[in-house]
Coordinates of C-alpha atoms and ligand atoms in Angstrom, one line a residue:
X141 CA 35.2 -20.8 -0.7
X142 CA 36.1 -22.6 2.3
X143 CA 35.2 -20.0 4.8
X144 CA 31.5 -19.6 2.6
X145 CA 31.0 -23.1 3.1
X146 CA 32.1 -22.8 7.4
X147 CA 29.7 -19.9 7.4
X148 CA 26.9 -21.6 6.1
X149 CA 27.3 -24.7 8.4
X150 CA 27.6 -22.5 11.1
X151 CA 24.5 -20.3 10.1
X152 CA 22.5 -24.0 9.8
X153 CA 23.2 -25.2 13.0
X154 CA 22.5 -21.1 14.6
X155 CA 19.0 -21.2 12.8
X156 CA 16.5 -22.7 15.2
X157 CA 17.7 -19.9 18.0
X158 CA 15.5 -16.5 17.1
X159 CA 14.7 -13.9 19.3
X160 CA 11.2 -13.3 18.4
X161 CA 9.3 -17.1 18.1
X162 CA 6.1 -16.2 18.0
X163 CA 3.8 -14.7 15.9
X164 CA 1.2 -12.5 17.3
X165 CA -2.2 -13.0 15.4
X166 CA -3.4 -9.9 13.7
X167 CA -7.2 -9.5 14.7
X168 CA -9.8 -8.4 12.3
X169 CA -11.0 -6.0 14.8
X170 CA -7.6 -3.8 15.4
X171 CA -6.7 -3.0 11.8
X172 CA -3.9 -1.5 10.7
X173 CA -4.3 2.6 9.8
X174 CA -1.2 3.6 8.1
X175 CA 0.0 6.9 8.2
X176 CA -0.3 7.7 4.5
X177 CA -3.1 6.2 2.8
X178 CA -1.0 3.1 1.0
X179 CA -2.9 1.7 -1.8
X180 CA -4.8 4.8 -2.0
X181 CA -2.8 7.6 -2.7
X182 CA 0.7 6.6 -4.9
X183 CA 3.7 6.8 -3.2
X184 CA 5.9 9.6 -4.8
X185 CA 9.4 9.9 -3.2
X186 CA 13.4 10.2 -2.9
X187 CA 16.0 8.8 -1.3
X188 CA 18.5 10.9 0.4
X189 CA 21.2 8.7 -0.5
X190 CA 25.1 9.2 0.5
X191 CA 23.8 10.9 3.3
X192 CA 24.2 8.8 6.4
X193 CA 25.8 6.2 4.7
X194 CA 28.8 7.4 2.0
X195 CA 28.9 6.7 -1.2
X196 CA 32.5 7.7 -3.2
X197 CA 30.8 8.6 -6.6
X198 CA 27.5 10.6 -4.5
X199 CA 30.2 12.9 -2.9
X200 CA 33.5 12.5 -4.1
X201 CA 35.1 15.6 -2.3
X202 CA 35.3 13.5 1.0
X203 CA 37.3 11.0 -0.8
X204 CA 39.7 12.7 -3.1
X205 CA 42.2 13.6 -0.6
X206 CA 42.5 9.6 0.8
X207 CA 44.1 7.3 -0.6
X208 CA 42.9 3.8 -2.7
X209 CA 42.3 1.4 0.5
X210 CA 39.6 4.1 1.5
X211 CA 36.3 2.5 -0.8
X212 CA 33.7 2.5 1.6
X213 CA 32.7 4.1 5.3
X214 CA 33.9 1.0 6.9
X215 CA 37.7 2.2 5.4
X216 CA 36.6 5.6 5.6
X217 CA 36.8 5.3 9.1
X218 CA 39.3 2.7 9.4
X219 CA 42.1 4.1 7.5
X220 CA 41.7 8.0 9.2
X221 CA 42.8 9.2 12.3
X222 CA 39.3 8.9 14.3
X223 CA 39.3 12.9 14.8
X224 CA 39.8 13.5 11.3
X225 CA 37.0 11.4 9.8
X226 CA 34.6 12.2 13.0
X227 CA 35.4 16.1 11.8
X228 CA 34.1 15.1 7.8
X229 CA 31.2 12.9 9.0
X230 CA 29.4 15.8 11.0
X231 CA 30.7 18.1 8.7
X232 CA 28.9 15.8 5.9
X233 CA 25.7 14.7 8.3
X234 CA 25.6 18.7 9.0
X235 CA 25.7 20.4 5.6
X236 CA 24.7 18.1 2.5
X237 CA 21.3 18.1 3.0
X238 CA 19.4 21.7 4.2
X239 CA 15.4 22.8 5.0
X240 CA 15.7 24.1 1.5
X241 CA 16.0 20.6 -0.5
X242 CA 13.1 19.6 1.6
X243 CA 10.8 22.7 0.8
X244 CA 11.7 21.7 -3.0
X245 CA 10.9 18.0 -2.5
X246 CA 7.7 19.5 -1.7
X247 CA 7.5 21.4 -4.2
X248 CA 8.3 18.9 -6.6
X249 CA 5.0 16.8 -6.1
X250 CA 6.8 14.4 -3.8
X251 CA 5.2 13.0 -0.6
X252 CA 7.8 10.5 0.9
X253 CA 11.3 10.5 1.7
X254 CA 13.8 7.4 2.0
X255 CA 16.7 7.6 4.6
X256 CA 18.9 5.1 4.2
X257 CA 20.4 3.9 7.7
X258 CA 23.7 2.0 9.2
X259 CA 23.7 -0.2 12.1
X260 CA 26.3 1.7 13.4
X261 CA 24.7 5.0 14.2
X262 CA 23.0 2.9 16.8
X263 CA 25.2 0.0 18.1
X264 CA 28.9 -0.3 17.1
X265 CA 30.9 -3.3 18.8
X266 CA 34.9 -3.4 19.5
X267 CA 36.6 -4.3 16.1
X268 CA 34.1 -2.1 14.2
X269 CA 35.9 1.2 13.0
X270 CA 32.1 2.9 12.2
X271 CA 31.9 6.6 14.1
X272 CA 28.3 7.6 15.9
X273 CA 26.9 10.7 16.0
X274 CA 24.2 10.5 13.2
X275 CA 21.0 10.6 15.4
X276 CA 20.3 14.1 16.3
X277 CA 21.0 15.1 12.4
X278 CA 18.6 12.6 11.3
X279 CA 16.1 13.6 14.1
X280 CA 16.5 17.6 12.2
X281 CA 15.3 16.0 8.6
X282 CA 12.8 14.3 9.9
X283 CA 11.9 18.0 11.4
X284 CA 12.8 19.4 8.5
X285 CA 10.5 16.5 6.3
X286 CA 7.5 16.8 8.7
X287 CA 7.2 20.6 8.4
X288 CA 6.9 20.0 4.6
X289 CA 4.3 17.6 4.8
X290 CA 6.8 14.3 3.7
X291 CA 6.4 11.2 4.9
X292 CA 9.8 9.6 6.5
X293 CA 10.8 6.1 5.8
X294 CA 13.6 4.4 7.4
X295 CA 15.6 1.8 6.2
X296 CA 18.2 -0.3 7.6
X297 CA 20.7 -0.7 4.4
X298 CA 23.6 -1.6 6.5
X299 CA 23.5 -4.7 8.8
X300 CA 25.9 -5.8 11.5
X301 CA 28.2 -8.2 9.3
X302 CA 26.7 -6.6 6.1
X303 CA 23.5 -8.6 4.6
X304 CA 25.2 -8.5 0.8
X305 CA 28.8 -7.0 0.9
X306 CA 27.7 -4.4 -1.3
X307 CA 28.8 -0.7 -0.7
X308 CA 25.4 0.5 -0.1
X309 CA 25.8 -1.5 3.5
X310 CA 28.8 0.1 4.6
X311 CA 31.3 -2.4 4.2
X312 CA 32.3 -3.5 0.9
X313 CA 33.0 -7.7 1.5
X314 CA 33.4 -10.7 -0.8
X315 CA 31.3 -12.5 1.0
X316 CA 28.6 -10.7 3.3
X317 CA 28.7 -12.1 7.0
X318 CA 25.0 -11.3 8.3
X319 CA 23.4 -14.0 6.8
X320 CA 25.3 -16.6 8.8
X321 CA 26.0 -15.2 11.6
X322 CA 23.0 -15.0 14.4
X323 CA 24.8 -12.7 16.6
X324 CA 24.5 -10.5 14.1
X325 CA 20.8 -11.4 12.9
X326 CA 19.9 -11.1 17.0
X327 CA 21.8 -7.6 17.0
X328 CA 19.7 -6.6 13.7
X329 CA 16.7 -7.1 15.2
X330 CA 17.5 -5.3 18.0
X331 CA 18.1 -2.0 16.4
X332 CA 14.6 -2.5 14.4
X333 CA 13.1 -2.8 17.8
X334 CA 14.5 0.0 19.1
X335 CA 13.8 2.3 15.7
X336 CA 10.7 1.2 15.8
X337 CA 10.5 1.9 19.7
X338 CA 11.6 5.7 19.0
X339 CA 8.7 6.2 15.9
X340 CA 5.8 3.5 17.0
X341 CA 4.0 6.8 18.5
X342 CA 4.3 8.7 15.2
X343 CA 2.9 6.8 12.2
X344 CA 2.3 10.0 10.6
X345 CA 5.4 11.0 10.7
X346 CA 7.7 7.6 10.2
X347 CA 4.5 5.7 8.2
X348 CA 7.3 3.2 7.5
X349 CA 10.1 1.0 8.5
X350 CA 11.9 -1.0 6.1
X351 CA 13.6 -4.3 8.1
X352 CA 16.3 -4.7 6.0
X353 CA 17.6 -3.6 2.4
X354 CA 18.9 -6.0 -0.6
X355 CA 19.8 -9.0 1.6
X356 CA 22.0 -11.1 -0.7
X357 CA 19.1 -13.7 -1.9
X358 CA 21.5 -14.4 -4.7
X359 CA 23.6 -16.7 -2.6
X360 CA 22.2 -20.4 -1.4
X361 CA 20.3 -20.2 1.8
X362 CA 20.4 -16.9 2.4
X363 CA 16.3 -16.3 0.8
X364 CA 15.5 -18.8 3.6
X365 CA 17.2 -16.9 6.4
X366 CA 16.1 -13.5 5.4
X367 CA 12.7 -15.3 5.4
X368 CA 12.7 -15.9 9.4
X369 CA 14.6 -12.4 9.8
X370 CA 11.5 -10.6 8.1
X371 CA 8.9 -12.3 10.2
X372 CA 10.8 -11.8 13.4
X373 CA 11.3 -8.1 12.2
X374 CA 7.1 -8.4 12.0
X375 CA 6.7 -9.4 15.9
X376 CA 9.0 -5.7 16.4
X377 CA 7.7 -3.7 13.7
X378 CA 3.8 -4.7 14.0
X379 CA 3.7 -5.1 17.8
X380 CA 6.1 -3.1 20.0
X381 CA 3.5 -2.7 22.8
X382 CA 2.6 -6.1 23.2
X383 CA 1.0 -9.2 21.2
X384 CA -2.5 -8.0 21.3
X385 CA -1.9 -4.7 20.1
X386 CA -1.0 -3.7 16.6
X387 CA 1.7 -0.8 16.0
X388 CA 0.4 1.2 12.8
X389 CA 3.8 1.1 11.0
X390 CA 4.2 -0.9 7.9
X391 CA 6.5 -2.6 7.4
X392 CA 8.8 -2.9 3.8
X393 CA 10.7 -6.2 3.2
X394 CA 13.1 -6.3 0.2
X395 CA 12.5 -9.2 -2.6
X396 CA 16.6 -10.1 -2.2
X397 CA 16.8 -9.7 -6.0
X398 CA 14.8 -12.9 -6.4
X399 CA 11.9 -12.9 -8.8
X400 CA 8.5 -11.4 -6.8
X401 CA 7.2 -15.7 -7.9
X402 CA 9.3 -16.9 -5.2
X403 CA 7.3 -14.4 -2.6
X404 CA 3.9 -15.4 -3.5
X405 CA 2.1 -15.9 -0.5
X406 CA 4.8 -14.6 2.1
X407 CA 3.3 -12.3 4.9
X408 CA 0.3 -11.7 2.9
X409 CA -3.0 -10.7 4.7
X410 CA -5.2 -11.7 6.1
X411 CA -3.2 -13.0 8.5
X412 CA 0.0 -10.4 8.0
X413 CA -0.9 -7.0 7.5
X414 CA 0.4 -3.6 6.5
X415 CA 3.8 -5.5 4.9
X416 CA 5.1 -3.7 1.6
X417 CA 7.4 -5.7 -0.9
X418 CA 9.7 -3.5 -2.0
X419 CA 11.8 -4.1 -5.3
X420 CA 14.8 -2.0 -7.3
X421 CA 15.0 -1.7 -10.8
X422 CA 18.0 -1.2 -12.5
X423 CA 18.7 -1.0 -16.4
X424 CA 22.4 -0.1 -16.1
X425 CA 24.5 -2.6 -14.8
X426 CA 24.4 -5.3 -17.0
X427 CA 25.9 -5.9 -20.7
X428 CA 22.6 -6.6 -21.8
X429 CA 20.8 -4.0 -20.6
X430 CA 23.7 -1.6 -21.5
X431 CA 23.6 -2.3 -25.5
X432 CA 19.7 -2.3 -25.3
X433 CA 18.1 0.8 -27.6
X434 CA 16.5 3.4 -26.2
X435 CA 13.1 2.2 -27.2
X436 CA 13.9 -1.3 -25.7
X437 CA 14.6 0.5 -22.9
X438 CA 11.2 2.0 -22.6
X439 CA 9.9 -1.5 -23.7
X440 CA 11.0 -3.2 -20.5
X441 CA 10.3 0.0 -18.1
X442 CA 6.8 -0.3 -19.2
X443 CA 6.8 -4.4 -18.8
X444 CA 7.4 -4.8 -15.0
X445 CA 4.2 -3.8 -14.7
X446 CA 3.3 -7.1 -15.1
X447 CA 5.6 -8.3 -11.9
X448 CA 4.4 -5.6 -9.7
X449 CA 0.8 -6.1 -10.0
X450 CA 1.4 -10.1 -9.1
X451 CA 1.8 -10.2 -5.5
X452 CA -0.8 -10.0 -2.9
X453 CA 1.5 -7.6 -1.2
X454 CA 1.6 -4.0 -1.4
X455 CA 4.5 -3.3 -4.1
X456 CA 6.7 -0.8 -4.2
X457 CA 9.9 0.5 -6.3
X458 CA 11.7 1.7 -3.9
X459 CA 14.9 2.2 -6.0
X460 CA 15.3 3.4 -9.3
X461 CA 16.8 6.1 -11.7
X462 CA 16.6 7.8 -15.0
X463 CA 20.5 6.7 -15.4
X464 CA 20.8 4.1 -17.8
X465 CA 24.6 3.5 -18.1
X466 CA 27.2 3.1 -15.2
X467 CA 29.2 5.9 -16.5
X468 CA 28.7 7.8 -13.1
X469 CA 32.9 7.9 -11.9
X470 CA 32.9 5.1 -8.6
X471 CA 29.5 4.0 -9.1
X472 CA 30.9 0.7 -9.6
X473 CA 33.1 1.2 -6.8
X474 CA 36.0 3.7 -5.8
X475 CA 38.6 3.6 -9.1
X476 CA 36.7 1.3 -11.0
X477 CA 35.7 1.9 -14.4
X478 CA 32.3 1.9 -16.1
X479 CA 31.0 -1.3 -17.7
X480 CA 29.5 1.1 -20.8
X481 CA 32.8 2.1 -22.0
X482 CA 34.8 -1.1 -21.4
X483 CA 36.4 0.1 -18.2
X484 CA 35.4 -2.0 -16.4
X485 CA 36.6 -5.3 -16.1
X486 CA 35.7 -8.1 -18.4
X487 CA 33.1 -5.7 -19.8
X488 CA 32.7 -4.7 -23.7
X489 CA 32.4 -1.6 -24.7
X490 CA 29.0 0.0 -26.1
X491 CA 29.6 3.5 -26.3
X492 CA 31.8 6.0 -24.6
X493 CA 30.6 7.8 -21.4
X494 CA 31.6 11.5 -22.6
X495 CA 28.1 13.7 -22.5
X496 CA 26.2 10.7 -20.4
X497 CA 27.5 12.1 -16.7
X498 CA 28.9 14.9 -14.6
X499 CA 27.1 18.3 -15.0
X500 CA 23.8 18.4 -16.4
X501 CA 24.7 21.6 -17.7
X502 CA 26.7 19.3 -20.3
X503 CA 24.0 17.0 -21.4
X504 CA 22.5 17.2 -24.8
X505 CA 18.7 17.7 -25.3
X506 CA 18.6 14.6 -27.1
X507 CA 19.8 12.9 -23.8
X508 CA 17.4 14.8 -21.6
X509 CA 14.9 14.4 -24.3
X510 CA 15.1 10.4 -23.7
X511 CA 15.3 10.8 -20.1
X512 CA 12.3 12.5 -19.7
X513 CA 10.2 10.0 -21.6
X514 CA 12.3 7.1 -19.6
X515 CA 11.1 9.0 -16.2
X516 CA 7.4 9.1 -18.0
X517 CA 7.5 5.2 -18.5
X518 CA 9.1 4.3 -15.3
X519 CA 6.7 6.2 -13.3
X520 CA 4.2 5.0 -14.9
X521 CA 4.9 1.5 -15.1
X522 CA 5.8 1.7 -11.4
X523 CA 2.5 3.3 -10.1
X524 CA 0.7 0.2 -11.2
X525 CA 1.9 -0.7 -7.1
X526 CA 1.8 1.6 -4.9
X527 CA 4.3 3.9 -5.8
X528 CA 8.0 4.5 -6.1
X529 CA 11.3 6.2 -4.4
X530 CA 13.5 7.1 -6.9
X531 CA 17.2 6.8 -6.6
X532 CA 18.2 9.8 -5.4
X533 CA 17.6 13.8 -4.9
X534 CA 21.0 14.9 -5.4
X535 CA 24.9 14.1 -5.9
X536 CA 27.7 16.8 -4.9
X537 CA 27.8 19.6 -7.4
X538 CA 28.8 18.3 -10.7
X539 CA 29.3 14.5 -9.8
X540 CA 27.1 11.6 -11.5
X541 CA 23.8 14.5 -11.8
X542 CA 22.2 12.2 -14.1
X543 CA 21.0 10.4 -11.3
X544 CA 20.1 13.5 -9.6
X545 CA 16.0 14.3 -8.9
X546 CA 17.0 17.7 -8.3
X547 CA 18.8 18.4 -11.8
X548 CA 16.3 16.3 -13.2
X549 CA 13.8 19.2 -11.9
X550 CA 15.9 21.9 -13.2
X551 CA 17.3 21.3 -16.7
X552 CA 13.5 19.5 -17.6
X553 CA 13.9 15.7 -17.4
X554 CA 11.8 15.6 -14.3
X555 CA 8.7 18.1 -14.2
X556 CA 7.9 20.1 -11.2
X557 CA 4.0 18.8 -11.9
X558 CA 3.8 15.2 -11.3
X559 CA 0.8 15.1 -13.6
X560 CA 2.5 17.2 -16.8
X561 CA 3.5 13.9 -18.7
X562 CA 4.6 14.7 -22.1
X563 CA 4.4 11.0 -23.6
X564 CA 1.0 10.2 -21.5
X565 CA 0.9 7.1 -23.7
X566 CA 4.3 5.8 -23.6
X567 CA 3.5 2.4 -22.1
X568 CA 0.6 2.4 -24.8
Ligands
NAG48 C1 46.2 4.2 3.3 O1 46.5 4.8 4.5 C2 46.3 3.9 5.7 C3 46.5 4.7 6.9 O2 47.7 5.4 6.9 C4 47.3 2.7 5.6 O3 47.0 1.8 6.6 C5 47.0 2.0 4.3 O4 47.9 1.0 4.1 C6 47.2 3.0 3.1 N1 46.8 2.3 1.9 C7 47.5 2.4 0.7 C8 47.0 1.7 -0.5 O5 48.5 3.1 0.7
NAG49 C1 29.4 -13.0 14.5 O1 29.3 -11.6 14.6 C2 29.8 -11.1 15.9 C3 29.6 -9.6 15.8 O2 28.2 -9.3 15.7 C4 31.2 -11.5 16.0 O3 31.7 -11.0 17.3 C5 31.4 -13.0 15.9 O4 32.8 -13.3 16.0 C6 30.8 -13.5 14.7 N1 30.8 -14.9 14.7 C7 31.4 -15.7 13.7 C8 31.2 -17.2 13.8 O5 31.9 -15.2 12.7
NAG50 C1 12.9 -18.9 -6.9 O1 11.9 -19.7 -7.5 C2 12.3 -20.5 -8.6 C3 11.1 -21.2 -9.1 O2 10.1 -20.3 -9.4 C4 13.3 -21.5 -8.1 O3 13.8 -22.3 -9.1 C5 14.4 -20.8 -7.4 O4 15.3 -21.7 -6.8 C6 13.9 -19.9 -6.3 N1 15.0 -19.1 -5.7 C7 15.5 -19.4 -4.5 C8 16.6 -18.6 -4.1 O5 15.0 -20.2 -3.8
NAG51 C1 9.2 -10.6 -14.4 O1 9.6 -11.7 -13.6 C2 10.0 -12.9 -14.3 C3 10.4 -13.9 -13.3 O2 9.4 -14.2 -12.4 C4 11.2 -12.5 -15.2 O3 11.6 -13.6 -16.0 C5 10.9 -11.3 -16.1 O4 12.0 -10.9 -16.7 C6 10.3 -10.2 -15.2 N1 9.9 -9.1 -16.1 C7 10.6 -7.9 -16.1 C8 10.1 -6.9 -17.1 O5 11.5 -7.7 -15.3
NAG52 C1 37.1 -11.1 -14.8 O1 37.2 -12.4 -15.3 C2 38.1 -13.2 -14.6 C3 38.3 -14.5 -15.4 O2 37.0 -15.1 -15.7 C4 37.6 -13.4 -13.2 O3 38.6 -14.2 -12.5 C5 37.5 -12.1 -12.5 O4 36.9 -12.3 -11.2 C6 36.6 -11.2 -13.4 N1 36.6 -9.9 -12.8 C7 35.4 -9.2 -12.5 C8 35.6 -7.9 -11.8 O5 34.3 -9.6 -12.7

């Protein structure tokens, strides 16, 4: 508690300095021209999640062998000889992901892929453990991604410091040190600059950067201070040649778990432009949403409608699943148990996990049967913005498929035609 409350009085005394002060006006006469037609056309994509950042329960095998202080790349790289864990990372970076998932995304209907990013593939300091080498793999998707006709956006998930602590950022922390710390604020938006310096030329190709995921808006202050981080992030995002020339990127912010009301109004046009709120939805992690019936399920799918249709921002779900329990083995974190079965702790049990993850080829028909009409709901609750990214295209063979896009495609609880709804009235 101490050192939260040191943080924060540092962070208040830190928050006047800011690399980027001014905000260039956006004129009516240069406007922005997206490389997908936002707004337009619906956003329809997946995230290649576990990918450049791990994930224990996405791809166990790279974990089984090590032992419990290994939870997160931070510790994957920290508690392995450096070869050792360089030789899994490229091996990982080189093999998990081929051309062939992205001629099936394609094939699926999809037009956009998310990548999630670390700091560290472009700036590691000394006293970070993080290995590089991530770039020119990430340079063959977006090949790979381009050749199908997918759209590429890339998101900073980890910050220097870690913006939430969660493992999803790369370094699992108790309490999240970006948020108070301008050195490493001033060090994130360097690496947005320079991101945005490598695609500023190629809005058809990177349509969209997104300045930083799930900042921890949960904890007092930090809402403000990823506030003034987004509209610096603007100044690099919007105007990398200069302030009287727009960049034709669009930007995503994320909603730091705070309800889209306290947003109203922030970096809305005319005065911002091409800004995208982005927000996750979840219906698994919580006791209440755990012991809600299937139909309530459905129920509150088709209700955030409401939400994403408030803002005069662009709105996005750009995270979301067809999972509806924490069953999935180290989603909660590496060893930890599942909330749905009372694993976890101080959690009550609802019903036990066996049949709800691992294989597909295990699921009952009455489970796919539910997920296909949560998929229906969800997508179509969630195209009321402009569009979605679900959460993710695959998992290693046999680990947690439920959240997997691909197996969805392949035992029926996703269809291959975006537009053959079986429930096309399910959010009446
Ligand atoms: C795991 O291995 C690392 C490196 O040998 C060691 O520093 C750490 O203490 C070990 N953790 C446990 C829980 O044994
Ligand atoms: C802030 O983060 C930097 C690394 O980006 C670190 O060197 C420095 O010690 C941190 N400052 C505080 C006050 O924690
Ligand atoms: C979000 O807005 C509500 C009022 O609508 C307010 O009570 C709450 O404090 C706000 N959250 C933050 C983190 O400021
Ligand atoms: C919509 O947002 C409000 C807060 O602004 C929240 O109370 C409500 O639960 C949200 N609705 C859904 C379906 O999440
Ligand atoms: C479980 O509850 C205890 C007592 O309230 C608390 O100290 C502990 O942090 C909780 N554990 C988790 C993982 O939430």
């Amino acid at each position: 508690m101490s050192r939260y409350l040191l943080n924060f009085v540092t962070a208040f005394f830190l928050l006047g300095a800011s690399l980027f002060e001014r905000v260039p006006v956006v004129r009516a006469d240069n406007p922005i021209s997206p490389g997908f037609p936002y707004g337009t056309e619906k956003v329809r994509g997946v995230s290649l999640g576990g990918w450049l950042i791990l994930h224990p329960w996405i791809t166990p095998s790279l974990f089984n062998d090590l032992n419990s202080s290994v939870v997160d790349e931070w510790t994957f790289c920290e508690f392995q000889d450096t070869s050792v864990a360089r030789a899994a990372l490229e091996n990982h970076w080189d093999t998990f992901y081929s051309e062939e998932d992205f001629a099936n995304i394609a094939k699926a209907g999809l037009n956009h892929i998310r990548i999630p990013l670390g700091y560290w593939a472009f700036d590691v300091q000394p006293g970070e453990p993080y290995i590089q080498g991530q770039l020119p793999y990430l340079e063959r998707v977006i090949k790979w991604a381009t050749k199908y006709g997918l759209k590429v956006m890339l998101v900073l998930y980890g910050a220097p410091g870690s913006q939430n602590g969660f493992i999803n950022s790369g370094h699992i922390l108790s309490v999240p040190e970006w948020p108070f710390n301008q050195t490493d604020i001033d060090r994130t938006l360097a690496i947005i600059q320079r991101l945005e310096s490598m695609f500023a030329n190629y809005p058809s190709v990177v349509p969209m950067i997104g300045a930083l995921n799930e900042p921890a808006g949960f904890i007092p202050g930090v809402l403000d201070t990823a506030r003034q981080y987004y509209r610096d992030a603007y100044t690099a995002i919007r105007f990398p040649f200069g302030s009287d020339k727009q960049s034709n990127t669009v930007m995503m912010i994320h909603d730091t778990f705070q309800p889209l009301s306290n947003w109203t109004d922030f970096m809305s046009p005319p005065d911002y432009q091409g800004v995208v709120m982005d927000t996750h939805l979840y219906h698994g992690f919580t006791q209440a949403e755990l012991e809600q019936t299937e139909d309530e399920e459905i129920e509150e799918a088709c209700a955030h409608a409401a939400n994403i249709t408030s803002l005069n921002l662009w709105t996005i779900v750009g995270e979301w699943c067809t999972a509806f329990t924490d069953c999935a083995p180290g989603l909660n974190g590496r060893g930890m148990g599942a909330r749905y079965d009372g694993t976890y702790p101080n959690s009550t049990f609802v019903g036990s996990c066996d049949g709800l993850t691992g294989s597909a080829e295990t699921f009952s028909d009455e489970y796919k049967t539910f997920m296909r009409r949560f998929w229906e709901a969800q997508t179509t609750a969630y195209e009321t913005g402009i569009g979605w990214v679900q959460w993710l295209w695959k998992t290693e063979e046999g680990a947690g498929e439920e959240w997997s896009y691909s197996k969805g495609l392949q035992y029926g609880w996703i269809p291959w035609d975006q537009t053959d709804r079986l429930y096309p009235n399910v959010c009446g």
